[in-house]
mmCIF file of C-alpha atoms and ligand atoms in Angstrom:
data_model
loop_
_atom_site.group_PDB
_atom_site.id
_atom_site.type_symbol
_atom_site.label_atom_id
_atom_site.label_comp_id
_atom_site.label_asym_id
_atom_site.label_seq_id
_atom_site.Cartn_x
_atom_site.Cartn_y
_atom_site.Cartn_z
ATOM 1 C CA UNK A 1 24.688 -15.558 -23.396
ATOM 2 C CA UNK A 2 23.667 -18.186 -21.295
ATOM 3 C CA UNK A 3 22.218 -21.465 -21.822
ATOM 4 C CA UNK A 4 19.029 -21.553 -20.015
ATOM 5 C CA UNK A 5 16.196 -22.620 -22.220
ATOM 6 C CA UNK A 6 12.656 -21.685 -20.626
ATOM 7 C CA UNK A 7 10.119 -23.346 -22.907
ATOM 8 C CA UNK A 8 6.298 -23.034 -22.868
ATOM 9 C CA UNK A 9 3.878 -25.694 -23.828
ATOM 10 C CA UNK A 10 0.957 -23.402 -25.480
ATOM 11 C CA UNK A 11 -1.045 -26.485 -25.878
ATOM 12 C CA UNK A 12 -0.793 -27.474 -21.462
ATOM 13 C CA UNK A 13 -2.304 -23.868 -21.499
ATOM 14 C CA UNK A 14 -5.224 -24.418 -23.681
ATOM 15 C CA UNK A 15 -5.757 -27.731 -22.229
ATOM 16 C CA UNK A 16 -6.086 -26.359 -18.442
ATOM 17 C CA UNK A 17 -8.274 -23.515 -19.250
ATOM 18 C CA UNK A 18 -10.713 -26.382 -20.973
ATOM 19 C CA UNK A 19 -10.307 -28.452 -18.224
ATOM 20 C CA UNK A 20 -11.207 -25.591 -15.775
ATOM 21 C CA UNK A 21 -13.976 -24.633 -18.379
ATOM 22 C CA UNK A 22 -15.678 -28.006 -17.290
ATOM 23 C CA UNK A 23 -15.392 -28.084 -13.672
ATOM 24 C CA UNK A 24 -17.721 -24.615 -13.927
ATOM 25 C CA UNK A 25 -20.816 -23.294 -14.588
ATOM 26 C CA UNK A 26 -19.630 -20.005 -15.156
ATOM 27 C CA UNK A 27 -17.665 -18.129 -17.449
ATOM 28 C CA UNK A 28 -13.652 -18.317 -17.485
ATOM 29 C CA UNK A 29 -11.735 -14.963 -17.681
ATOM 30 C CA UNK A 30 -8.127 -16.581 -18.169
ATOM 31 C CA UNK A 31 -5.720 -14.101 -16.355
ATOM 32 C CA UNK A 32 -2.624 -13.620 -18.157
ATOM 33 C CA UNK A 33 -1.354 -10.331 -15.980
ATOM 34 C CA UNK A 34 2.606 -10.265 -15.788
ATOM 35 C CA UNK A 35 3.465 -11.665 -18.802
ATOM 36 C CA UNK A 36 1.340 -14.061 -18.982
ATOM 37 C CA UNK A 37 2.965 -15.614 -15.186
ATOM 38 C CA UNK A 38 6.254 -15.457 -17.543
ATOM 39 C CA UNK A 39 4.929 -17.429 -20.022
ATOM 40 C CA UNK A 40 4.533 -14.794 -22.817
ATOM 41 C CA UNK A 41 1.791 -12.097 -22.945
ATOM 42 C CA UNK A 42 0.315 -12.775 -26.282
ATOM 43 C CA UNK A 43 1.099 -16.484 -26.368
ATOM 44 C CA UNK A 44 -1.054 -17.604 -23.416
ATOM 45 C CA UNK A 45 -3.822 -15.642 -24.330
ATOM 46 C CA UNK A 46 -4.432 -16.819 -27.663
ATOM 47 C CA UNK A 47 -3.472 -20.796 -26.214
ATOM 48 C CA UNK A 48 -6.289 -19.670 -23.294
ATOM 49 C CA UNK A 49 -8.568 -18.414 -26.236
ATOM 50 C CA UNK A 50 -8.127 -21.315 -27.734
ATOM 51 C CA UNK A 51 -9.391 -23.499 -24.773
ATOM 52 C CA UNK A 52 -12.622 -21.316 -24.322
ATOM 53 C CA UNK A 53 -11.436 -18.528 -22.475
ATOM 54 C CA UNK A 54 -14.553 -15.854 -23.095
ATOM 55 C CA UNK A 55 -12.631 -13.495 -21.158
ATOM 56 C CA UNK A 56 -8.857 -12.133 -20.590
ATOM 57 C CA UNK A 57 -7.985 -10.446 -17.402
ATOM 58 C CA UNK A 58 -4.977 -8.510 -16.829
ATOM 59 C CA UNK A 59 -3.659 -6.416 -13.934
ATOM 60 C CA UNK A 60 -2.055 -3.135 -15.927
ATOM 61 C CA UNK A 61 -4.119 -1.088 -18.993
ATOM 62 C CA UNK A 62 -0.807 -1.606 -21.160
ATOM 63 C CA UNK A 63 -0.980 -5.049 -20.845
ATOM 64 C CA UNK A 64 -5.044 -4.966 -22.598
ATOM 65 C CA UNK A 65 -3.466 -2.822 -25.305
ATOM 66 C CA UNK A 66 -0.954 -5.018 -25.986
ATOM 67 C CA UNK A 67 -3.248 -7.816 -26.632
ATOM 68 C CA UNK A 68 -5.665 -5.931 -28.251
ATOM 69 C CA UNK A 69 -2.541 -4.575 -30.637
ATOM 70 C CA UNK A 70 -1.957 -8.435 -31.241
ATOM 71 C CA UNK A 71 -5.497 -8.883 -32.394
ATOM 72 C CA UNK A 72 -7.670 -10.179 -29.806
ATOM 73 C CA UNK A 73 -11.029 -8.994 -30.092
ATOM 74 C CA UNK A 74 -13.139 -10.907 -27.345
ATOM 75 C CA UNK A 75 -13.864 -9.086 -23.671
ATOM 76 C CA UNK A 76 -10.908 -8.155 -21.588
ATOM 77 C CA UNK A 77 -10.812 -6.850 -18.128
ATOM 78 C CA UNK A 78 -8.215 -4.453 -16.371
ATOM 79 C CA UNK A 79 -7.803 -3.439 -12.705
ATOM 80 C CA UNK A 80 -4.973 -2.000 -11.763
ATOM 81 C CA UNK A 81 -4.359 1.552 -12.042
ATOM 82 C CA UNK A 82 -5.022 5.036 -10.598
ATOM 83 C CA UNK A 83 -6.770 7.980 -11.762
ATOM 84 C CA UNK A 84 -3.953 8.459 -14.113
ATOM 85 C CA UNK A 85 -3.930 6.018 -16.519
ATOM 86 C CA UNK A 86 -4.895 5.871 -20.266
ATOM 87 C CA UNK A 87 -8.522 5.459 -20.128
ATOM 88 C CA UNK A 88 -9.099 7.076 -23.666
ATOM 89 C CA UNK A 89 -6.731 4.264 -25.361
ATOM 90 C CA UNK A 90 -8.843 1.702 -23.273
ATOM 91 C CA UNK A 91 -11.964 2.791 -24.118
ATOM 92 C CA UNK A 92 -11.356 3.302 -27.977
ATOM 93 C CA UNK A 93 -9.998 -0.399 -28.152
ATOM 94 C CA UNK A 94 -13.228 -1.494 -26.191
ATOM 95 C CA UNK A 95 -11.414 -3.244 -22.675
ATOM 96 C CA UNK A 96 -13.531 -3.621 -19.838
ATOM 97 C CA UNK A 97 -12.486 -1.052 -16.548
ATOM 98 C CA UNK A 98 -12.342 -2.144 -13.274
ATOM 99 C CA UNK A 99 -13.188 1.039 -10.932
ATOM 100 C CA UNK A 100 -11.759 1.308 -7.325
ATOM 101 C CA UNK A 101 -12.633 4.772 -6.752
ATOM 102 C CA UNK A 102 -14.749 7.913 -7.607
ATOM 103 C CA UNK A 103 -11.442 9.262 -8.560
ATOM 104 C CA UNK A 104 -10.696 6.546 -11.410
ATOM 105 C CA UNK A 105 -14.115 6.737 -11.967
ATOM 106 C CA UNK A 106 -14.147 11.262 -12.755
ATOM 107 C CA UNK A 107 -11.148 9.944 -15.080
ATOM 108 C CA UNK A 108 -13.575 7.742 -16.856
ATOM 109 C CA UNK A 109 -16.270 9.945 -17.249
ATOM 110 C CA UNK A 110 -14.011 12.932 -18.605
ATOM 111 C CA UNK A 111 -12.974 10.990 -21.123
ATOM 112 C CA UNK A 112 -16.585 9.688 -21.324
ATOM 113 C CA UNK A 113 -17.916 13.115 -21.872
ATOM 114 C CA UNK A 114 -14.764 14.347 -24.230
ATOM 115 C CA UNK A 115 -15.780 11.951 -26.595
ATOM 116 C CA UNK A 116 -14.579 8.705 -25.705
ATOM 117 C CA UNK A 117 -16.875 5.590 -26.667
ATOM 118 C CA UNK A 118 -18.700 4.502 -22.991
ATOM 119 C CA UNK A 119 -17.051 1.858 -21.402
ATOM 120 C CA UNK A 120 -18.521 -1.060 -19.506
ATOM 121 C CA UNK A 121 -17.398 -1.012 -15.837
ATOM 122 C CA UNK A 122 -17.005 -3.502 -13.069
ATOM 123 C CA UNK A 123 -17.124 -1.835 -9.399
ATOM 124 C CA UNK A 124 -14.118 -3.457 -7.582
ATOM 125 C CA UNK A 125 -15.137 -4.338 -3.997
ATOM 126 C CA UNK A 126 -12.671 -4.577 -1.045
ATOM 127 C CA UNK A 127 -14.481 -7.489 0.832
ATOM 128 C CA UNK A 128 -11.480 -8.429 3.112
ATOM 129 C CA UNK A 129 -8.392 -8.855 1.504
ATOM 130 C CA UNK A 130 -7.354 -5.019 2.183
ATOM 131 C CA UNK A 131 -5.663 -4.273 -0.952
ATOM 132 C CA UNK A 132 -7.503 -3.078 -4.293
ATOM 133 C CA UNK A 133 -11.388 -2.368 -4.060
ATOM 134 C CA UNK A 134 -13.656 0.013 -2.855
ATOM 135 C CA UNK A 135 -15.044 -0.592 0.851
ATOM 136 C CA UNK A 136 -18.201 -1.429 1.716
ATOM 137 C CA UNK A 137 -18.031 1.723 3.747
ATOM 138 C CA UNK A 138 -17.742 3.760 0.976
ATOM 139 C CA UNK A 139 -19.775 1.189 -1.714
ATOM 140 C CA UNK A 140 -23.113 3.027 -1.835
ATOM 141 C CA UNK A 141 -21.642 6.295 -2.103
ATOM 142 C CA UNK A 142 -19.423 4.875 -5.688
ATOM 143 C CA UNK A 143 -22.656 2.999 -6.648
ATOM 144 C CA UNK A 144 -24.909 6.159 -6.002
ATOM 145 C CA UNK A 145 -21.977 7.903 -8.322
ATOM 146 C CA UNK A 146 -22.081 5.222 -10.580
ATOM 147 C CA UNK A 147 -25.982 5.131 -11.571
ATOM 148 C CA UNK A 148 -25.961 8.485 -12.531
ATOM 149 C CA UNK A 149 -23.337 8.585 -15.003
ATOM 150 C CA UNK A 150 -24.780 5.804 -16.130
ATOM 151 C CA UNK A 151 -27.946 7.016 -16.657
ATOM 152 C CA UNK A 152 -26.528 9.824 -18.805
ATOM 153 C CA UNK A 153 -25.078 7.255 -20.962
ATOM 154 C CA UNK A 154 -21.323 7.653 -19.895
ATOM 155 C CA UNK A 155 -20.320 4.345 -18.822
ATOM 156 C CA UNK A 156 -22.621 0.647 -18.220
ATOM 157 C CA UNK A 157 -21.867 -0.957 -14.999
ATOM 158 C CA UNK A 158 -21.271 -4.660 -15.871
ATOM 159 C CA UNK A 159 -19.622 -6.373 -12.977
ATOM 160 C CA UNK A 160 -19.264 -6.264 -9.673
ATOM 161 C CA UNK A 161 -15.879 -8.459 -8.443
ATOM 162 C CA UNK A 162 -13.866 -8.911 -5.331
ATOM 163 C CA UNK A 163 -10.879 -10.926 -4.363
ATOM 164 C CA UNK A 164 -10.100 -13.747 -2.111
ATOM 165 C CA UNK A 165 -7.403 -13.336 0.890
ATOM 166 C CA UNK A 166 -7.053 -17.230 1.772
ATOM 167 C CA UNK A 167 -8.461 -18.834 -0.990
ATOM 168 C CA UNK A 168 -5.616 -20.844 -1.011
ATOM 169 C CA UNK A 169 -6.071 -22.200 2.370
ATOM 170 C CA UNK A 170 -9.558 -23.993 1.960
ATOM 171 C CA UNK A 171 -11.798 -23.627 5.090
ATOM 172 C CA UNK A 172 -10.148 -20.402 5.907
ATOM 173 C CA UNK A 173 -12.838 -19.088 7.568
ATOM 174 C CA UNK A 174 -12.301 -15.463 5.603
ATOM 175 C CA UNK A 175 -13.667 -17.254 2.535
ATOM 176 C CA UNK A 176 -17.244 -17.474 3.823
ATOM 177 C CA UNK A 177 -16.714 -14.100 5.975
ATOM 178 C CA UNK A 178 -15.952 -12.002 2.275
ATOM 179 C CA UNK A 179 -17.926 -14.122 0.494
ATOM 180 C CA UNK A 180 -21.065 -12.681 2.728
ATOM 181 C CA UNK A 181 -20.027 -9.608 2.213
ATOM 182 C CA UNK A 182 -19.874 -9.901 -1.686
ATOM 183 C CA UNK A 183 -23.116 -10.804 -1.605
ATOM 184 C CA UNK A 184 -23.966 -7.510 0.687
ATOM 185 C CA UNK A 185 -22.018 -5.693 -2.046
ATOM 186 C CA UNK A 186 -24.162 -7.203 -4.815
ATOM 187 C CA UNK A 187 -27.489 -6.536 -2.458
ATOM 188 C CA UNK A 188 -26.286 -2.678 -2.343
ATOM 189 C CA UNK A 189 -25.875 -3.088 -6.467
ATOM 190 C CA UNK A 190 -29.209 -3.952 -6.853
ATOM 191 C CA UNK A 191 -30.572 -1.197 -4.341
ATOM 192 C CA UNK A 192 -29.117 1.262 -6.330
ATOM 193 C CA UNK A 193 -30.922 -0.203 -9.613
ATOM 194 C CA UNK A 194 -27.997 -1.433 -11.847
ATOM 195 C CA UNK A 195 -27.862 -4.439 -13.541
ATOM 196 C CA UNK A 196 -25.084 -6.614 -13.378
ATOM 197 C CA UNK A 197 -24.344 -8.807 -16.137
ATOM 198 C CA UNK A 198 -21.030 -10.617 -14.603
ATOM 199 C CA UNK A 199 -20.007 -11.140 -10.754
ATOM 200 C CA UNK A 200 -16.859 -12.235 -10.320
ATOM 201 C CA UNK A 201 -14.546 -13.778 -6.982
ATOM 202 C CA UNK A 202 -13.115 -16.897 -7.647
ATOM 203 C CA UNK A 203 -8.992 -17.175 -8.171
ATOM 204 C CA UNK A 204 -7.669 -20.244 -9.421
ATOM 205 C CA UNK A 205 -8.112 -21.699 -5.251
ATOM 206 C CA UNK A 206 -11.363 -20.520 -5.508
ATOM 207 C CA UNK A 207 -12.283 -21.901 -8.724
ATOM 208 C CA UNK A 208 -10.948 -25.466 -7.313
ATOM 209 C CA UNK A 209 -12.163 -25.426 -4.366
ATOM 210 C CA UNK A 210 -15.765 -24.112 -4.314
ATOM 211 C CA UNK A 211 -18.108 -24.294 -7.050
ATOM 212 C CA UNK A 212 -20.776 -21.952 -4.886
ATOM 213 C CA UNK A 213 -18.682 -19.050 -5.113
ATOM 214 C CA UNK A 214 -18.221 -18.958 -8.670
ATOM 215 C CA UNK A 215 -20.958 -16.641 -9.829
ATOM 216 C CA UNK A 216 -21.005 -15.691 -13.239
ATOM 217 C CA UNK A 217 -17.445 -15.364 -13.584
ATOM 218 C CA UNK A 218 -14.368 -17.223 -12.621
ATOM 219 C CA UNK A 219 -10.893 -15.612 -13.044
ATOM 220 C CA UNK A 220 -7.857 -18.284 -12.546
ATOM 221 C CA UNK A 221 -4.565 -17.273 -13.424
ATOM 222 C CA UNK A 222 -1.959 -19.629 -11.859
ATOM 223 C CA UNK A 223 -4.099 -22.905 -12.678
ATOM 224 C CA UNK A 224 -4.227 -21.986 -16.171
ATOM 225 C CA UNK A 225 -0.203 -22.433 -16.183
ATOM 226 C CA UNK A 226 -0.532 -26.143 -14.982
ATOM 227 C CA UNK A 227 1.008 -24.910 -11.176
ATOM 228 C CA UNK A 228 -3.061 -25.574 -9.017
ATOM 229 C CA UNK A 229 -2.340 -23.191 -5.623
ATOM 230 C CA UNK A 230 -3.882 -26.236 -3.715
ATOM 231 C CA UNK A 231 -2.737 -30.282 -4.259
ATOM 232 C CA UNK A 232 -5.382 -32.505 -5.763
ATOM 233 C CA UNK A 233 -6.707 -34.384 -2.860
ATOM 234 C CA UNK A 234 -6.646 -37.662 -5.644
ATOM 235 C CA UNK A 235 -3.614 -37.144 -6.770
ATOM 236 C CA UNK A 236 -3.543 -36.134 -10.172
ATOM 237 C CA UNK A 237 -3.167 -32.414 -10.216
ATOM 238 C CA UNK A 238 -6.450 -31.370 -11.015
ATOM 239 C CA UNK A 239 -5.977 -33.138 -14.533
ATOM 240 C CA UNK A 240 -4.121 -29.556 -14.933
ATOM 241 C CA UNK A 241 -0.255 -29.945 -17.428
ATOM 242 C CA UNK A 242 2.362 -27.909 -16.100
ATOM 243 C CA UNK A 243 2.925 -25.600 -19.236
ATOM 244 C CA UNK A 244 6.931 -24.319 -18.649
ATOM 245 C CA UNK A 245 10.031 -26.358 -18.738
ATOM 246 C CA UNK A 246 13.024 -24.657 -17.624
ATOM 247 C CA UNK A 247 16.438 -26.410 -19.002
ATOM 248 C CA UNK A 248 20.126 -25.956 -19.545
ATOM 249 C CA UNK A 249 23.314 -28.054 -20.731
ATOM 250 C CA UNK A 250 26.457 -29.559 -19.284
ATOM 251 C CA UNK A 251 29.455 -26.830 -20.274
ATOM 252 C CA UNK A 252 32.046 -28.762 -18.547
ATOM 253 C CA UNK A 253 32.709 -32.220 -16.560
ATOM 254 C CA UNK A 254 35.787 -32.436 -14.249
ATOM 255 C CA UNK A 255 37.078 -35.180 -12.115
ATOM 256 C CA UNK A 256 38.117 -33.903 -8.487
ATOM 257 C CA UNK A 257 39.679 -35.267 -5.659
ATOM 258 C CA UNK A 258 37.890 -35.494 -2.007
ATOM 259 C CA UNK A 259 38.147 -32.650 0.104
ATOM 260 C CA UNK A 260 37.610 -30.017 -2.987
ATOM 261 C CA UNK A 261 35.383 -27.231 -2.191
ATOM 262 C CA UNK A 262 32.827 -26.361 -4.529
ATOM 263 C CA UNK A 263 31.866 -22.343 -6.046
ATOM 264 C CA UNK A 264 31.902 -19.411 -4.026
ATOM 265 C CA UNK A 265 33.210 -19.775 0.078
ATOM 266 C CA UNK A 266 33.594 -23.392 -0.282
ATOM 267 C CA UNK A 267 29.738 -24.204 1.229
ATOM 268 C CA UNK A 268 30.167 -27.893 -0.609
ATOM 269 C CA UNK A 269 33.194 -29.923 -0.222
ATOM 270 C CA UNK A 270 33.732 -33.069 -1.629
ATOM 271 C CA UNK A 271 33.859 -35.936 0.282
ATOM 272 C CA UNK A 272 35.062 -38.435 -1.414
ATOM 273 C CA UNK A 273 36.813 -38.807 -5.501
ATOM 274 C CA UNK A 274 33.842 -37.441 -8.064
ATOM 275 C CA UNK A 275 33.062 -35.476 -10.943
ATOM 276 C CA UNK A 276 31.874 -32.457 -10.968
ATOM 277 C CA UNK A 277 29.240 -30.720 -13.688
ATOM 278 C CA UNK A 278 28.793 -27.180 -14.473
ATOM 279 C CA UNK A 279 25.877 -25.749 -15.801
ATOM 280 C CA UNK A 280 26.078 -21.792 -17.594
ATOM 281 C CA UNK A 281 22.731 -20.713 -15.609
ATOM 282 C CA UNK A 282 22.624 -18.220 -12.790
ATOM 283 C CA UNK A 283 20.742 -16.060 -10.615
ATOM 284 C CA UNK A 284 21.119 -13.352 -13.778
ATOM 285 C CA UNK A 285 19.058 -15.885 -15.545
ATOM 286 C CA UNK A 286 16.457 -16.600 -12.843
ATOM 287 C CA UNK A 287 18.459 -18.934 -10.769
ATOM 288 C CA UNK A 288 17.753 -18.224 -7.412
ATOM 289 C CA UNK A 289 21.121 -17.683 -5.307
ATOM 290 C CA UNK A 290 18.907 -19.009 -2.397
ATOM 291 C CA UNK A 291 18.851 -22.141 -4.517
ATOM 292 C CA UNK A 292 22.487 -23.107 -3.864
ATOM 293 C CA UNK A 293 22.824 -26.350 -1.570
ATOM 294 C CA UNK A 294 19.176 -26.700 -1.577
ATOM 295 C CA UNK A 295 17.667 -27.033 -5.041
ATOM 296 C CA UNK A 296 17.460 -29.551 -7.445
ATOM 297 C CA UNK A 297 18.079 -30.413 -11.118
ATOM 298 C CA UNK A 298 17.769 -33.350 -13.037
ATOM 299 C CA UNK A 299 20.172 -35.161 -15.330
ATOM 300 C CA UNK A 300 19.043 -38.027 -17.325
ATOM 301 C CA UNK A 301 16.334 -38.554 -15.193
ATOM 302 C CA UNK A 302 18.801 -38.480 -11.601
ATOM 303 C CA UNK A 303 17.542 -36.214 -9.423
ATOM 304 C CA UNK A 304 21.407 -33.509 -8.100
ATOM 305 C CA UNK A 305 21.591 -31.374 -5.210
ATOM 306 C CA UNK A 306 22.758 -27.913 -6.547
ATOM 307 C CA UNK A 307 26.446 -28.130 -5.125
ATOM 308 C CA UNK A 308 27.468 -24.880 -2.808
ATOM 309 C CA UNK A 309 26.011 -21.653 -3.799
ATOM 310 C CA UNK A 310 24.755 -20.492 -7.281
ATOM 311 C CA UNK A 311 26.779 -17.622 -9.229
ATOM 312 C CA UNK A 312 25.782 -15.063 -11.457
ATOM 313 C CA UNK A 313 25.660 -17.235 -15.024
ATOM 314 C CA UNK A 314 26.284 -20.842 -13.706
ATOM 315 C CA UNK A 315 26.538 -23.284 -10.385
ATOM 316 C CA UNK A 316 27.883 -26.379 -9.961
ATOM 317 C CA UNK A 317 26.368 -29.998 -9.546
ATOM 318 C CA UNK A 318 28.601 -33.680 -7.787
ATOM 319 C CA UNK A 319 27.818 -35.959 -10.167
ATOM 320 C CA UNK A 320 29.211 -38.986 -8.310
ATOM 321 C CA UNK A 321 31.859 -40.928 -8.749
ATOM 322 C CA UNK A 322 31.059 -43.186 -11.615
ATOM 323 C CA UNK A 323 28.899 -40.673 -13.638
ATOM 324 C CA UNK A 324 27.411 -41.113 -17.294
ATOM 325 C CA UNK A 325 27.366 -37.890 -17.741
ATOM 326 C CA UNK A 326 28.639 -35.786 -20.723
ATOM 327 C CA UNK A 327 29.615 -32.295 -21.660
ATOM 328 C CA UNK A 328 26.431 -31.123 -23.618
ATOM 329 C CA UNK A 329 23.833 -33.061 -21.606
ATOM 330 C CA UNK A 330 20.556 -31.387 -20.882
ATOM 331 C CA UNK A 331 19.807 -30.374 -17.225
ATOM 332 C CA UNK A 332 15.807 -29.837 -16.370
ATOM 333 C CA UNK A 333 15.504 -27.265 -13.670
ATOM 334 C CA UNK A 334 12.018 -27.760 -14.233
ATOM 335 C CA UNK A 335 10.166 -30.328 -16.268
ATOM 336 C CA UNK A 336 8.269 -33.495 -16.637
ATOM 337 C CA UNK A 337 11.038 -35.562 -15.713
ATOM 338 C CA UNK A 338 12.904 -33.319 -13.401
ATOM 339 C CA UNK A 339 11.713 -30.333 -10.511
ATOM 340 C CA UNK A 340 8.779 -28.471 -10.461
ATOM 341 C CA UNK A 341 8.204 -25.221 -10.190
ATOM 342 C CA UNK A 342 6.805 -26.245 -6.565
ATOM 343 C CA UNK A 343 9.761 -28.212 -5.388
ATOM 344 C CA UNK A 344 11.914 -24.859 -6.438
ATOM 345 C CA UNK A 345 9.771 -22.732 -4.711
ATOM 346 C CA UNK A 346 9.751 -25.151 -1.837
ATOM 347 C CA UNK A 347 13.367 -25.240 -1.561
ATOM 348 C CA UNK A 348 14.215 -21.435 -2.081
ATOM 349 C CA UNK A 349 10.941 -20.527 0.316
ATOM 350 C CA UNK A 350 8.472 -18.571 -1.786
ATOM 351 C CA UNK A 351 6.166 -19.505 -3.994
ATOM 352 C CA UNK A 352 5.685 -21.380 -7.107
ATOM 353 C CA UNK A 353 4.092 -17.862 -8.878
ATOM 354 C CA UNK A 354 7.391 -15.755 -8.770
ATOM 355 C CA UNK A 355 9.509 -19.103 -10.004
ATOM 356 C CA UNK A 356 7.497 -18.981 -12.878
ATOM 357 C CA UNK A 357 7.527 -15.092 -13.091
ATOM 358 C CA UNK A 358 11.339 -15.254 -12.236
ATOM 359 C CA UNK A 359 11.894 -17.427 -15.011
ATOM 360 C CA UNK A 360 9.831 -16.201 -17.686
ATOM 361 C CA UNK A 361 11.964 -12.582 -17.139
ATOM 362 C CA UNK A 362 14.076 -14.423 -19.159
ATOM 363 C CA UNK A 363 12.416 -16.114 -21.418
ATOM 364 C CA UNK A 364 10.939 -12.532 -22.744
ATOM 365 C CA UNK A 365 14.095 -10.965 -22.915
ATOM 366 C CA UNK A 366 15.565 -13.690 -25.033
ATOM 367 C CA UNK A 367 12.371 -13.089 -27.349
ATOM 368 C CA UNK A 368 12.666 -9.327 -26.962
HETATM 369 C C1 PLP B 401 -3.857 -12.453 -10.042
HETATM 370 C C2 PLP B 401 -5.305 -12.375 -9.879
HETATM 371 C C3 PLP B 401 -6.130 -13.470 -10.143
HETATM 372 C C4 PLP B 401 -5.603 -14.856 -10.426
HETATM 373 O O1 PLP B 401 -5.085 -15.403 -9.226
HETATM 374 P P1 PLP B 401 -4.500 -16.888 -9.197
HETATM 375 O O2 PLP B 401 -4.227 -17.159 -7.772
HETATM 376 O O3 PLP B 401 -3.273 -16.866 -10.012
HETATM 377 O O4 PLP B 401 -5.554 -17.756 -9.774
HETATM 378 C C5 PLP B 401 -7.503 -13.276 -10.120
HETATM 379 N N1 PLP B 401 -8.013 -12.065 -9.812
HETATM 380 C C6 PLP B 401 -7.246 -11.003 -9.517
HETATM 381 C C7 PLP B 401 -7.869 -9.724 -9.183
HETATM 382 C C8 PLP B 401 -5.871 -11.122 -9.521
HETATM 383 O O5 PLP B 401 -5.107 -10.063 -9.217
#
């Protein structure tokens, strides 16, 4: 068993989905897909409920039935699945259905017609990012679809929602390009005579960055976690709390002479007399190997360079010569008063989305 620690801070979550609740107009569907970014499923949505979330988005129908299994009662929205996925469980326990396709959307109204209660829909438009959504191409033709099962009473078309490519990189000019083209989608909605109650585009960037494209809906997921995509042009992270702390203890403090090399191929050698720490966390635990020689952790507030390559359960940090530092002392991988989830992701070269995801792994198996 190792002795990583990955804490959440339920309270950071409901805090940031409040604070993003007043920096919009519109709605806030709190997206809590994988896990909840590795924070826990069921715990971030209720701590997002409990900072005015009106809606819960997730990416896979298992994840809505979860929640709705743990109680959660208000509107939910799913997107990601083919025509074979368990529409009849989602529409009995009432989740909004994202539809990409006339395929997913036959699926729907089989079940529709079989008995199933009619669900409300939200046409999924590929406006430039390439990856989930209908085209506009082929929009009228799902819409055209769409309108007559609804008129028979088989399904409600609700929403209309895209997604950004570059929200993150503000200015982009594919932000304006799919934004006009969202609002070509919605144009073709209203041709065809439905009635959307929600339109939906902005991600957490998005939601940041420009207030005009929020519609009636906003849908941030990473921001929600404390981690904004973007920095704070003042400074001050949005007013958003990181909500996970990732921490571990001292197992064992050794002094070593100069010239000793350190873990696995000798990457770190000691250049002078020190003392050396280990710490029982690894890349089984969600320690990035790619961390080794480049990461940082923190002890008692002192910032160490991860020394030579991580291991399976533990690495190795130089704690200097003339070290305080004891066998049992905590070591923030991230935290308040150690690394972010940034700086990780900085150092190891991705992003600060899969350290949290990466991390959180563990955290549910511990809880599992
Ligand atoms: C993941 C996701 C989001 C949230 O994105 P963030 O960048 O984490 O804010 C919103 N909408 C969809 C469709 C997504 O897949």
């Amino acid at each position: 068993m190792s002795s990583l620690k990955v804490a959440v801070d339920s309270a950071a979550i409901t805090h940031n989905v409040r604070t993003l609740g007043k920096m919009t107009a519109a709605q806030v569907m709190a997206v809590v897909k994988a896990d909840g970014y590795g924070h826990g499923l069921i715990e971030a949505a209720a701590a997002a409920r409990a900072g005015g979330a009106a809606w819960l988005g997730v990416a896979q129908p298992h994840e809505a039935l979860a929640l709705r299994a743990a109680g959660d009662t208000g509107r939910m929205l799913t997107w990601l699945y083919g025509p074979e996925f368990p529409a009849e469980e989602l529409m009995a326990a009432d989740v909004d259905l994202s539809v990409s396709s006339p395929e997913v959307l036959g699926r729907i109204v089989t079940a529709s017609r079989d008995g199933s209660p009619s669900p409300r829909i939200h046409i999924a438009v590929d406006t430039g990012l390439g990856r989930e959504g209908v085209t506009i191409a082929n929009l009228p033709g799902l819409l055209e679809l769409a309108k007559a099962v609804e008129r028979e009473g088989l399904v409600r078309v609700v929403g209309m929602w895209s997604h950004l490519a570059w929200a993150d990189a503000p200015g982009h000019p594919t932000i304006d390009l799919q934004a006009q083209h969202f609002r070509q989608a919605l144009v073709m909605a209203q041709d065809a005579a439905l009635a959307l109650e929600v339109r939906h585009l902005a991600n957490s960037a998005c939601t940041l960055t420009r207030p005009d494209l929020h519609f009636d809906l906003v849908r941030p997921g990473i921001a929600i976690y404390g981690l904004p995509p973007i920095e704070d042009p003042n400074g001050e992270n949005f007013g958003l709390r990181p909500a996970m702390s990732v921490t571990s203890r001292i197992i064992l403090v050794k002094d070593v002479l100069a010239g000793q090399g350190v873990s696995y191929g000798h990457e770190y050698v000691t250049t002078y007399p020190t003392t050396l720490g280990l710490v029982s966390a690894g890349y089984a635990d969600g320690v990035f190997r790619a961390a080794g020689s480049v990461a940082e952790v923190a002890v008692k507030g002192r910032r160490y360079l991860i020394a030579g390559r991580v291991c399976m359960d533990q690495f190795v940090i130089d704690l200097g010569p003339a070290t305080e530092v004891c066998v049992g002392d905590e070591v923030t991988l991230i935290g308040p008063d150690g690394p972010s989830a940034r700086d990780w992701a900085t150092a190891v070269g991705t992003i600060d989305y899969e350290i949290v995801c990466r991390f959180g792994g563990l955290r549910a198996k511990e809880s599992a």
